[in-house]
PDB file of C-alpha atoms in Angstrom:
ATOM      1  CA  MET O  30     -31.215   0.417 -30.713  1.00 41.00           C
ATOM      2  CA  SER O  31     -29.685  -1.657 -33.428  1.00 34.00           C
ATOM      3  CA  ARG O  32     -27.703  -4.964 -33.025  1.00 32.00           C
ATOM      4  CA  PHE O  33     -24.568  -2.867 -33.863  1.00 29.00           C
ATOM      5  CA  GLY O  34     -25.177  -0.326 -31.260  1.00 37.00           C
ATOM      6  CA  ARG O  35     -25.573  -2.879 -28.445  1.00 36.00           C
ATOM      7  CA  VAL O  36     -22.180  -4.422 -29.495  1.00 32.00           C
ATOM      8  CA  GLY O  37     -20.551  -1.009 -29.653  1.00 34.00           C
ATOM      9  CA  ILE O  38     -21.620  -0.451 -25.993  1.00 31.00           C
ATOM     10  CA  ALA O  39     -20.408  -3.682 -25.111  1.00 33.00           C
ATOM     11  CA  ALA O  40     -16.922  -3.080 -26.612  1.00 33.00           C
ATOM     12  CA  ALA O  41     -16.677   0.282 -25.250  1.00 32.00           C
ATOM     13  CA  THR O  42     -17.380  -1.240 -21.655  1.00 32.00           C
ATOM     14  CA  VAL O  43     -14.642  -3.832 -22.252  1.00 31.00           C
ATOM     15  CA  PHE O  44     -12.226  -1.371 -23.433  1.00 30.00           C
ATOM     16  CA  ALA O  45     -12.768   0.858 -20.541  1.00 34.00           C
ATOM     17  CA  GLY O  46     -12.116  -1.961 -18.275  1.00 35.00           C
ATOM     18  CA  VAL O  47      -8.777  -2.707 -19.894  1.00 33.00           C
ATOM     19  CA  LEU O  48      -7.804   0.899 -19.340  1.00 37.00           C
ATOM     20  CA  GLY O  49      -8.918   0.722 -15.813  1.00 41.00           C
ATOM     21  CA  GLY O  50     -11.278   3.284 -16.112  1.00 46.00           C
ATOM     22  CA  GLY O  51     -14.511   4.018 -14.047  1.00 47.00           C
ATOM     23  CA  GLY O  52     -17.537   2.309 -14.528  1.00 43.00           C
ATOM     24  CA  PRO O  53     -20.505   0.938 -12.761  1.00 41.00           C
ATOM     25  CA  VAL O  54     -19.921  -0.821  -9.310  1.00 41.00           C
ATOM     26  CA  SER O  55     -21.352  -4.227  -9.079  1.00 44.00           C
ATOM     27  CA  ALA O  56     -23.621  -5.811  -6.636  1.00 43.00           C
ATOM     28  CA  SER O  57     -20.347  -7.437  -4.842  1.00 62.00           C
ATOM     29  CA  GLY O  58     -20.919  -7.361  -0.996  1.00 74.00           C
ATOM     30  CA  PRO O  59     -20.080  -4.647   1.036  1.00 89.00           C
ATOM     31  CA  ILE O  60     -16.690  -4.073   2.586  1.00 93.00           C
ATOM     32  CA  THR O  61     -15.589  -2.763   5.980  1.00 96.00           C
ATOM     33  CA  VAL O  62     -12.235  -1.054   7.311  1.00 97.00           C
ATOM     34  CA  THR O  63     -11.457  -1.317  10.816  1.00 95.00           C
ATOM     35  CA  PRO O  64     -10.366   1.057  12.264  1.00 95.00           C
ATOM     36  CA  ASN O  65     -12.001   4.014  10.309  1.00 95.00           C
ATOM     37  CA  PRO O  66     -11.030   7.000  10.685  1.00 95.00           C
ATOM     38  CA  VAL O  67      -7.468   5.680  10.819  1.00 95.00           C
ATOM     39  CA  PRO O  68      -5.215   6.878  13.568  1.00 93.00           C
ATOM     40  CA  VAL O  69      -1.529   7.360  12.049  1.00 92.00           C
ATOM     41  CA  ALA O  70       1.266   9.849  12.183  1.00 91.00           C
ATOM     42  CA  ASN O  71       1.688  12.248   9.520  1.00 89.00           C
ATOM     43  CA  ASN O  72       4.021  11.063   6.668  1.00 90.00           C
ATOM     44  CA  SER O  73       3.644   7.498   7.854  1.00 92.00           C
ATOM     45  CA  TYR O  74       1.264   4.539   7.601  1.00 93.00           C
ATOM     46  CA  THR O  75      -0.551   1.939   9.708  1.00 93.00           C
ATOM     47  CA  GLU O  76      -2.410  -1.274   8.784  1.00 94.00           C
ATOM     48  CA  VAL O  77      -6.113  -1.589   8.815  1.00 96.00           C
ATOM     49  CA  GLN O  78      -8.251  -4.607   8.773  1.00 97.00           C
ATOM     50  CA  VAL O  79     -10.113  -4.859   5.306  1.00 97.00           C
ATOM     51  CA  SER O  80     -13.103  -7.282   5.151  1.00 97.00           C
ATOM     52  CA  TRP O  81     -15.394  -8.173   2.182  1.00 97.00           C
ATOM     53  CA  THR O  82     -17.997 -10.487   1.249  1.00 95.00           C
ATOM     54  CA  GLY O  83     -19.539 -11.336  -2.199  1.00 94.00           C
ATOM     55  CA  GLN O  84     -16.320 -11.158  -4.438  1.00 95.00           C
ATOM     56  CA  ALA O  85     -16.044 -14.039  -7.051  1.00 95.00           C
ATOM     57  CA  ALA O  86     -15.330 -17.383  -5.355  1.00 95.00           C
ATOM     58  CA  GLY O  87     -11.814 -18.630  -6.042  1.00 95.00           C
ATOM     59  CA  LYS O  88     -10.264 -15.482  -7.592  1.00 96.00           C
ATOM     60  CA  LEU O  89      -7.437 -13.369  -6.291  1.00 97.00           C
ATOM     61  CA  VAL O  90      -8.823 -10.427  -4.528  1.00 98.00           C
ATOM     62  CA  PHE O  91      -6.899  -7.055  -4.744  1.00 98.00           C
ATOM     63  CA  ALA O  92      -7.312  -4.372  -1.877  1.00 98.00           C
ATOM     64  CA  SER O  93      -5.938  -0.796  -2.715  1.00 98.00           C
ATOM     65  CA  VAL O  94      -5.937   2.594  -1.321  1.00 98.00           C
ATOM     66  CA  CYS O  95      -7.107   5.119  -3.964  1.00 98.00           C
ATOM     67  CA  VAL O  96      -7.884   8.917  -3.990  1.00 98.00           C
ATOM     68  CA  LYS O  97     -10.907   8.762  -6.411  1.00 97.00           C
ATOM     69  CA  SER O  98     -14.074   6.498  -6.406  1.00 96.00           C
ATOM     70  CA  THR O  99     -14.454   3.771  -8.819  1.00 93.00           C
ATOM     71  CA  LYS O 100     -17.751   5.526  -9.650  1.00 92.00           C
ATOM     72  CA  ASP O 101     -15.944   8.659 -10.916  1.00 94.00           C
ATOM     73  CA  PRO O 102     -15.871   8.659 -14.668  1.00 94.00           C
ATOM     74  CA  ASP O 103     -12.217   9.832 -14.544  1.00 95.00           C
ATOM     75  CA  PHE O 104     -11.203   7.031 -12.245  1.00 96.00           C
ATOM     76  CA  GLN O 105      -8.054   5.120 -13.603  1.00 96.00           C
ATOM     77  CA  VAL O 106      -6.428   2.468 -11.344  1.00 96.00           C
ATOM     78  CA  GLY O 107      -2.850   3.447 -12.436  1.00 96.00           C
ATOM     79  CA  LEU O 108      -3.373   7.117 -11.649  1.00 97.00           C
ATOM     80  CA  HIS O 109      -5.716   7.208  -8.746  1.00 98.00           C
ATOM     81  CA  CYS O 110      -4.644   4.071  -6.560  1.00 98.00           C
ATOM     82  CA  SER O 111      -1.413   3.690  -4.736  1.00 97.00           C
ATOM     83  CA  PRO O 112       0.766   0.652  -5.972  1.00 96.00           C
ATOM     84  CA  LEU O 113       2.458   0.480  -2.572  1.00 95.00           C
ATOM     85  CA  ALA O 114      -0.759   0.720  -0.430  1.00 97.00           C
ATOM     86  CA  GLN O 115      -2.027  -2.401  -2.135  1.00 97.00           C
ATOM     87  CA  VAL O 116      -2.321  -5.984  -1.310  1.00 97.00           C
ATOM     88  CA  GLU O 117      -3.375  -9.122  -3.004  1.00 96.00           C
ATOM     89  CA  THR O 118      -4.750 -12.434  -1.335  1.00 96.00           C
ATOM     90  CA  ASN O 119      -6.139 -15.724  -2.613  1.00 96.00           C
ATOM     91  CA  GLY O 120      -9.879 -15.981  -3.014  1.00 93.00           C
ATOM     92  CA  THR O 121     -12.193 -18.299  -1.047  1.00 94.00           C
ATOM     93  CA  GLY O 122     -14.765 -20.684  -1.807  1.00 95.00           C
ATOM     94  CA  ASP O 123     -17.580 -18.161  -0.755  1.00 95.00           C
ATOM     95  CA  GLY O 124     -16.075 -15.075  -1.962  1.00 94.00           C
ATOM     96  CA  ASN O 125     -15.441 -13.652   1.594  1.00 96.00           C
ATOM     97  CA  GLY O 126     -12.418 -12.765   3.239  1.00 96.00           C
ATOM     98  CA  SER O 127     -10.137 -10.265   4.969  1.00 97.00           C
ATOM     99  CA  ALA O 128      -6.600  -8.762   4.625  1.00 97.00           C
ATOM    100  CA  LEU O 129      -4.293  -6.138   6.328  1.00 97.00           C
ATOM    101  CA  LEU O 130      -3.794  -3.125   4.136  1.00 97.00           C
ATOM    102  CA  PRO O 131      -1.602  -0.293   4.820  1.00 96.00           C
ATOM    103  CA  VAL O 132      -3.301   3.125   4.893  1.00 96.00           C
ATOM    104  CA  PHE O 133      -1.004   6.176   4.777  1.00 96.00           C
ATOM    105  CA  ARG O 134      -1.062   9.729   5.690  1.00 95.00           C
ATOM    106  CA  GLY O 135       0.623  12.346   3.521  1.00 95.00           C
ATOM    107  CA  GLN O 136       1.529  12.373  -0.091  1.00 95.00           C
ATOM    108  CA  GLU O 137       1.075   8.996  -2.081  1.00 96.00           C
ATOM    109  CA  PRO O 138       4.305   7.018  -1.220  1.00 93.00           C
ATOM    110  CA  THR O 139       6.015   6.490  -4.498  1.00 92.00           C
ATOM    111  CA  THR O 140       5.958  10.370  -4.735  1.00 90.00           C
ATOM    112  CA  ASP O 141       5.364   9.843  -8.564  1.00 91.00           C
ATOM    113  CA  LEU O 142       1.532  10.411  -8.159  1.00 94.00           C
ATOM    114  CA  PRO O 143       0.308  13.982  -7.360  1.00 96.00           C
ATOM    115  CA  TRP O 144      -2.240  13.151  -4.604  1.00 97.00           C
ATOM    116  CA  GLY O 145      -2.344  11.981  -1.093  1.00 97.00           C
ATOM    117  CA  CYS O 146      -4.556  11.266   1.966  1.00 97.00           C
ATOM    118  CA  PHE O 147      -4.276  14.041   4.680  1.00 96.00           C
ATOM    119  CA  ALA O 148      -6.090  14.876   7.792  1.00 95.00           C
ATOM    120  CA  ALA O 149      -7.956  18.108   8.106  1.00 92.00           C
ATOM    121  CA  GLY O 150      -5.256  20.976   8.590  1.00 92.00           C
ATOM    122  CA  ASP O 151      -2.361  18.781   7.331  1.00 94.00           C
ATOM    123  CA  PRO O 152       0.188  20.776   5.292  1.00 93.00           C
ATOM    124  CA  VAL O 153      -0.048  19.744   1.710  1.00 94.00           C
ATOM    125  CA  PRO O 154       2.882  19.804  -0.592  1.00 93.00           C
ATOM    126  CA  ALA O 155       2.519  22.335  -3.681  1.00 95.00           C
ATOM    127  CA  GLY O 156       1.108  20.593  -6.644  1.00 95.00           C
ATOM    128  CA  VAL O 157      -0.273  17.826  -4.508  1.00 96.00           C
ATOM    129  CA  LEU O 158      -4.070  16.978  -4.236  1.00 96.00           C
ATOM    130  CA  GLY O 159      -4.625  16.691  -0.504  1.00 96.00           C
ATOM    131  CA  ALA O 160      -7.728  14.571  -0.102  1.00 97.00           C
ATOM    132  CA  THR O 161      -9.258  14.352   3.190  1.00 97.00           C
ATOM    133  CA  SER O 162     -11.324  11.475   1.976  1.00 97.00           C
ATOM    134  CA  CYS O 163      -9.764   8.603   0.226  1.00 98.00           C
ATOM    135  CA  PHE O 164     -11.106   5.410  -0.698  1.00 98.00           C
ATOM    136  CA  VAL O 165     -10.378   1.621   0.184  1.00 98.00           C
ATOM    137  CA  ARG O 166     -11.299  -0.478  -3.089  1.00 98.00           C
ATOM    138  CA  VAL O 167     -11.815  -4.185  -3.347  1.00 98.00           C
ATOM    139  CA  THR O 168     -11.978  -6.120  -6.610  1.00 97.00           C
ATOM    140  CA  ASN O 169     -11.095  -9.542  -7.807  1.00 97.00           C
ATOM    141  CA  ASP O 170      -9.159 -11.520 -10.688  1.00 96.00           C
ATOM    142  CA  LEU O 171      -7.496  -8.241 -11.803  1.00 96.00           C
ATOM    143  CA  VAL O 172      -6.716  -5.111 -10.203  1.00 95.00           C
ATOM    144  CA  LEU O 173      -8.331  -3.107 -13.297  1.00 95.00           C
ATOM    145  CA  ASN O 174     -11.628  -4.970 -12.923  1.00 95.00           C
ATOM    146  CA  SER O 175     -13.940  -2.123 -11.900  1.00 93.00           C
ATOM    147  CA  ASP O 176     -17.224  -4.284 -12.665  1.00 93.00           C
ATOM    148  CA  ASP O 177     -16.773  -5.980  -9.361  1.00 94.00           C
ATOM    149  CA  ALA O 178     -15.184  -3.299  -7.571  1.00 96.00           C
ATOM    150  CA  VAL O 179     -16.677  -2.144  -4.083  1.00 96.00           C
ATOM    151  CA  GLU O 180     -15.181   0.575  -1.908  1.00 97.00           C
ATOM    152  CA  VAL O 181     -15.580   2.306   1.260  1.00 97.00           C
ATOM    153  CA  ALA O 182     -14.512   6.031   2.238  1.00 97.00           C
ATOM    154  CA  VAL O 183     -11.663   6.346   4.711  1.00 97.00           C
ATOM    155  CA  SER O 184     -10.160   9.264   6.698  1.00 97.00           C
ATOM    156  CA  VAL O 185      -6.985   9.593   8.777  1.00 96.00           C
ATOM    157  CA  THR O 186      -6.599  11.265  11.866  1.00 93.00           C
ATOM    158  CA  GLY O 187      -4.753  11.691  15.166  1.00 82.00           C
ATOM    159  CA  ALA O 188      -1.075  11.877  15.866  1.00 68.00           C
ATOM    160  CA  GLY O 189      -0.538   7.943  15.655  1.00 62.00           C
ATOM    161  CA  ASN O 190      -0.406   5.239  17.987  1.00 58.00           C
ATOM    162  CA  PRO O 191       1.891   2.146  18.598  1.00 51.00           C
ATOM    163  CA  VAL O 192       0.657   0.520  15.540  1.00 57.00           C
ATOM    164  CA  ASP O 193       2.210   2.956  13.305  1.00 62.00           C
ATOM    165  CA  ARG O 194       4.699   0.890  11.036  1.00 66.00           C
ATOM    166  CA  GLY O 195       6.984   3.530   9.381  1.00 68.00           C
ATOM    167  CA  VAL O 196       7.086   4.999   5.930  1.00 67.00           C
ATOM    168  CA  LEU O 197       5.926   2.895   2.946  1.00 71.00           C
ATOM    169  CA  GLY O 198       8.607   2.489   0.297  1.00 62.00           C
ATOM    170  CA  ALA O 199      11.479   3.695   2.579  1.00 59.00           C
ATOM    171  CA  PRO O 200      14.724   1.904   2.326  1.00 50.00           C
ATOM    172  CA  VAL O 201      15.603  -0.508   5.177  1.00 46.00           C
ATOM    173  CA  ALA O 202      18.664  -0.026   6.651  1.00 47.00           C
ATOM    174  CA  PRO O 203      21.107  -3.187   6.568  1.00 49.00           C
ATOM    175  CA  PRO O 204      21.478  -4.657   9.998  1.00 50.00           C
ATOM    176  CA  VAL O 205      24.489  -3.317  11.714  1.00 55.00           C
ATOM    177  CA  ALA O 206      27.002  -6.250  12.315  1.00 60.00           C
ATOM    178  CA  ALA O 207      28.139  -6.674  15.864  1.00 59.00           C
ATOM    179  CA  PRO O 208      31.784  -5.524  16.235  1.00 63.00           C
ATOM    180  CA  ALA O 209      34.479  -8.337  16.378  1.00 64.00           C
ATOM    181  CA  PRO O 210      35.922  -9.198  19.795  1.00 63.00           C
ATOM    182  CA  ALA O 211      39.424  -7.428  20.474  1.00 63.00           C
ATOM    183  CA  VAL O 212      42.314  -9.511  20.547  1.00 61.00           C
ATOM    184  CA  VAL O 213      44.511  -8.857  23.373  1.00 57.00           C
ATOM    185  CA  ALA O 214      48.084 -10.121  22.962  1.00 57.00           C
ATOM    186  CA  ASP O 215      49.976 -11.784  25.789  1.00 56.00           C
ATOM    187  CA  ALA O 216      52.352  -9.032  26.955  1.00 51.00           C
ATOM    188  CA  SER O 217      54.595 -11.582  28.713  1.00 51.00           C
ATOM    189  CA  ALA O 218      55.200 -13.668  25.783  1.00 50.00           C
ATOM    190  CA  ALA O 219      56.167 -10.579  23.727  1.00 51.00           C
ATOM    191  CA  ALA O 220      58.543  -9.003  25.865  1.00 51.00           C
ATOM    192  CA  PRO O 221      61.395 -10.195  27.968  1.00 51.00           C
ATOM    193  CA  PRO O 222      61.123  -9.550  31.695  1.00 52.00           C
ATOM    194  CA  ASP O 223      62.536  -6.213  33.000  1.00 57.00           C
ATOM    195  CA  GLY O 224      66.240  -6.237  33.747  1.00 56.00           C
ATOM    196  CA  VAL O 225      67.321  -9.229  31.568  1.00 53.00           C
ATOM    197  CA  PRO O 226      69.509  -8.393  28.669  1.00 55.00           C
ATOM    198  CA  ILE O 227      68.853  -9.831  25.161  1.00 53.00           C
ATOM    199  CA  ARG O 228      71.887 -11.370  23.402  1.00 58.00           C
ATOM    200  CA  PHE O 229      72.063 -12.075  19.715  1.00 52.00           C
ATOM    201  CA  ALA O 230      74.346 -14.812  18.414  1.00 57.00           C
ATOM    202  CA  GLY O 231      77.026 -14.023  15.727  1.00 52.00           C
TER     203      GLY O 231
END
């Protein structure tokens, strides 16, 4: 292969990374998700513990819920990973760490992306890809970095449990203000005693 051919391949790889496209998954260390399968009520989410090793030392680390594998040639972060089911955390000196990540059950919570993570048998809205196996993806430095990305398949199951947190992206109701205490007027000061006539001067 010519020198120019090698340069062209390198440039194409960089360009694909900028677009957030799929690519080879690096030799970064493994990740674990606890619990997996994730018990969560339908149209809700819960937090799982994501742990990783071997990410770049001192770099920001991103963990996301995605519907496609980073290895898929059609993978794009902006289309196949949920911006609401994503966390970022500071890196560590050895590249190992952990974070809590929300995993949802139902349509992707922004509802702008036509996919979701569903349990087997869940009703899936028309026009929505109902995946029964989604992916938790971890990478560093930039969320678009597929060269260092590692992933693990996750599934959702059950009717949920007390760790359910609610619906991602749902508006939070403002706190209800306590009613002001009622002011009771002193009736004896406002009205004369019964049977006492009132006289007006002039």
